[in-house]
Amino acid sequence: CEDVLVKSQTKQNLNSIPLVDIYDRIIGSKSKCATHTLNNFGSCDLHRAFSVFLFDSKNRLLLQRRSSYKPIFPLYLTNTCCSHPLFNEDECIEEKAIGIKIASIRRLKFELGIRDTIKLDELKIVTRMRYLARYNEIYGENEIDYCLLIKKDVTLAPNLGEVDELIYITSNDLRNIVSCPKLTPWFKYISCNLLPMWWENLDNILSRKDDQLPQIINAGDISAFPV
């Protein structure tokens, strides 16, 4: 079983994902592994990613602890689901960020085992965030990260190769969560700067029609974001 989980990560690392410029325009592709490998300047290729924040009908947020099999930030607590679109026709559709939503639904099903039907319009994009975060001397993240919200009660059957633990938290729990020593840098930044406002206005945000893509927030280098 463990061998299967390791092979799954190895196979995923060969997938091609979209490289982008600072304006989030696709300029090419590379394997997931190559994209996350740091260069001599301590950075890596800027690429497109997404972070999903799934709330249930009680307004609790679902968090996951990343699997120990993950090559980057293993066993770190993070938002519901974070990954990358594949470099293919469907997941690179730019119109209304449909490609990102297709990719988000794919990963929600793959990582969390969600079998409930998720519609594209149930996912709301609230921001795009550019950031750099080194994990160690070899690997890191350099992403334009689409942040998506969804409110839905779902049945969970987590993929052990992707997820070590799943927990629901309330907005009151957030202050304690951000003090956890093993929190992914992007989730820590979002939790301290953006998530409280989203949570407070959740129903209003989810009732809005899809407008133009939000501007890109430049969070900078958050590798050593303070606890």
C-alpha atoms as one frame of an Amber mdcrd trajectory, in Angstrom:
protein
   0.000   0.000   0.000   2.786   2.442   0.925   4.571   1.666  -2.339   1.410
   2.564  -4.253   1.158   5.917  -2.448   4.788   6.762  -3.208   4.329   5.837
  -6.872   1.250   8.073  -7.037   3.300  11.093  -5.936   6.075  10.202  -8.398
   3.571   9.971 -11.245   1.961  13.301 -10.340   5.363  14.995 -10.290   5.664
  14.224 -14.011   2.428  16.067 -14.851   2.837  19.273 -16.860   1.445  22.421
 -15.244   1.080  25.954 -16.700   3.875  28.490 -16.328   2.713  32.118 -16.261
   4.157  35.621 -16.384   3.571  38.203 -13.658   0.256  39.127 -15.318  -0.962
  35.497 -15.084  -0.671  34.875 -18.819   0.289  31.308 -19.733   3.746  31.236
 -21.325   4.527  27.522 -21.359   4.627  24.442 -19.195   6.966  22.232 -17.186
   6.679  19.108 -15.097   5.412  19.644 -11.577   8.759  18.502 -10.162  10.861
  20.798 -12.352   8.556  23.733 -11.669   9.064  23.417  -7.911  12.841  22.924
  -7.996  14.712  25.994  -6.759  17.323  27.666  -8.939  20.612  29.215  -7.815
  18.754  32.375  -6.784  16.433  30.569  -4.372  13.382  30.838  -6.600  11.563
  28.644  -9.109   9.312  29.051 -12.129   6.213  31.175 -11.634   3.199  28.944
 -12.201  -0.556  28.880 -11.796  -2.176  27.283  -8.746  -5.388  27.302  -6.746
  -6.471  27.095  -3.111 -10.008  25.984  -2.251 -11.728  26.922   1.023 -14.737
  24.670   1.602 -17.267  25.642   4.287 -20.156  23.484   5.478 -23.706  24.644
   6.242 -22.611  25.466   9.806 -20.022  27.903   8.395 -17.166  25.669   9.512
 -14.059  25.581   7.321 -12.551  22.252   6.295  -8.771  22.029   6.721  -6.424
  19.243   5.753  -3.073  18.128   7.064  -0.976  17.249   4.052   0.179  13.669
   3.695   3.658  12.598   4.789   4.161  11.439   1.186   4.048  15.002  -0.126
   7.509  16.197  -1.274   6.765  19.803  -0.257   5.354  20.816   3.155   4.465
  17.259   4.270   2.303  17.058   7.404   1.649  20.818   7.301  -1.854  22.046
   8.052  -3.454  23.947   5.192  -6.734  24.938   3.571  -9.200  22.431   2.148
  -7.381  21.710  -1.091  -4.403  23.284  -2.880  -2.992  22.179  -6.205  -2.380
  23.152  -9.837  -4.315  22.977 -13.083  -2.907  20.568 -15.619  -1.495  21.927
 -18.858  -4.353  20.715 -21.017  -7.200  22.229 -23.002  -9.888  22.002 -20.317
  -7.882  23.219 -17.330  -6.317  26.134 -19.218  -9.656  27.666 -20.259  -9.303
  31.367 -19.428 -12.931  32.483 -19.829 -14.341  33.144 -16.339 -11.457  31.017
 -15.024 -13.401  27.900 -15.979 -10.163  25.933 -16.265  -9.221  26.670 -12.664
 -12.668  25.597 -11.477 -12.488  22.342 -13.449  -9.081  21.646 -11.894 -10.378
  22.491  -8.409 -13.256  20.038  -8.704 -10.913  17.336 -10.001  -8.596  17.713
  -7.014 -11.415  17.931  -4.454 -12.575  14.559  -5.685  -9.069  13.077  -5.891
  -7.711  14.331  -2.561 -10.820  14.291  -0.381 -12.839  11.571  -2.076 -15.826
  13.872  -2.545 -18.448  12.182  -4.700 -21.090  14.881  -4.351 -21.782  16.869
  -7.512 -19.963  20.205  -7.474 -21.064  22.767 -10.048 -18.698  25.326 -11.519
 -20.850  28.223 -10.326 -20.666  26.997  -6.720 -16.996  28.001  -6.663 -16.330
  31.725  -6.240 -12.913  33.229  -6.941 -12.153  35.901  -4.345  -8.563  36.803
  -5.138  -5.392  35.877  -6.973  -2.247  35.955  -4.872   1.336  35.918  -6.061
   3.844  34.596  -3.531   7.169  32.818  -3.105   7.692  30.211  -0.371  10.762
  28.008  -0.042  10.275  24.672   1.719  13.974  23.744   1.923  17.128  24.195
  -0.154  15.706  22.090  -2.980  11.994  22.781  -3.360   9.645  25.726  -3.103
   6.543  27.450  -4.434   6.354  30.472  -6.739   2.713  30.827  -7.621  -0.143
  32.948  -8.768  -2.713  31.291  -6.556  -6.443  31.515  -7.286  -8.400  31.451
  -4.012 -11.857  29.912  -4.310 -14.693  29.664  -1.783 -17.493  27.107  -1.722
 -20.190  26.330   0.844 -21.457  22.772   0.700 -22.036  19.748   2.912 -20.045
  16.876   1.448 -19.185  13.273   2.218 -15.445  12.762   2.692 -13.252   9.747
   1.924  -9.701  11.167   2.029  -6.931   9.814  -0.180  -4.180   8.714   2.233
  -1.530   9.538  -0.327  -2.642  13.176  -0.260  -4.219  13.811   3.135  -3.100
  12.813   6.618  -6.001  14.390   8.518  -9.163  16.426   7.949 -10.665  18.816
  10.490 -13.469  21.371  10.539 -12.833  24.635  12.376 -14.980  27.618  13.355
 -13.993  31.240  12.885 -13.229  31.373  16.615 -10.668  28.599  16.172  -8.676
  30.559  13.616  -6.550  32.516  16.114  -5.219  29.294  17.615  -4.725  27.704
  14.207  -2.442  30.475  12.918  -0.061  29.879  15.824   0.541  26.279  14.734
   4.233  25.786  13.881   3.500  23.604  10.830   1.158  25.739   8.759   1.717
  26.148   5.024   3.009  29.673   4.294   0.212  30.550   1.872  -2.486  29.438
   4.298  -0.824  31.359   7.130  -0.700  34.536   5.052  -4.310  34.145   3.914
  -5.497  33.350   7.447  -3.864  36.476   8.851  -4.784  38.887   6.065  -7.791
  37.720   4.050  -9.715  34.812   5.536 -11.423  36.667   8.441 -13.028  39.113
   5.988 -14.128  36.295   3.677 -15.599  34.362   6.568 -17.541  37.361   7.872
 -19.028  38.059   4.439 -19.255  34.476   3.208 -22.898  34.344   2.143 -22.694
  37.712   0.384 -19.578  36.638  -1.501 -21.116  33.346  -2.579 -24.303  35.048
  -3.807 -22.427  37.357  -6.189 -22.304  36.720  -9.896 -18.908  35.971 -11.382
 -17.337  39.271 -12.354 -13.963  39.980 -13.883 -11.017  38.233 -12.306  -9.803
  39.994  -9.160  -6.512  41.841  -9.269  -3.384  39.980  -8.263  -2.184  40.578
  -4.699   1.596  40.458  -4.432   2.360  38.876  -1.058   6.081  38.657  -1.846
   8.416  36.187  -0.166   6.474  34.541   2.659   8.938  31.739   3.331   9.652
  33.020   6.831   6.292  34.605   7.583   6.266  35.326  11.341   4.307  33.112
  13.712
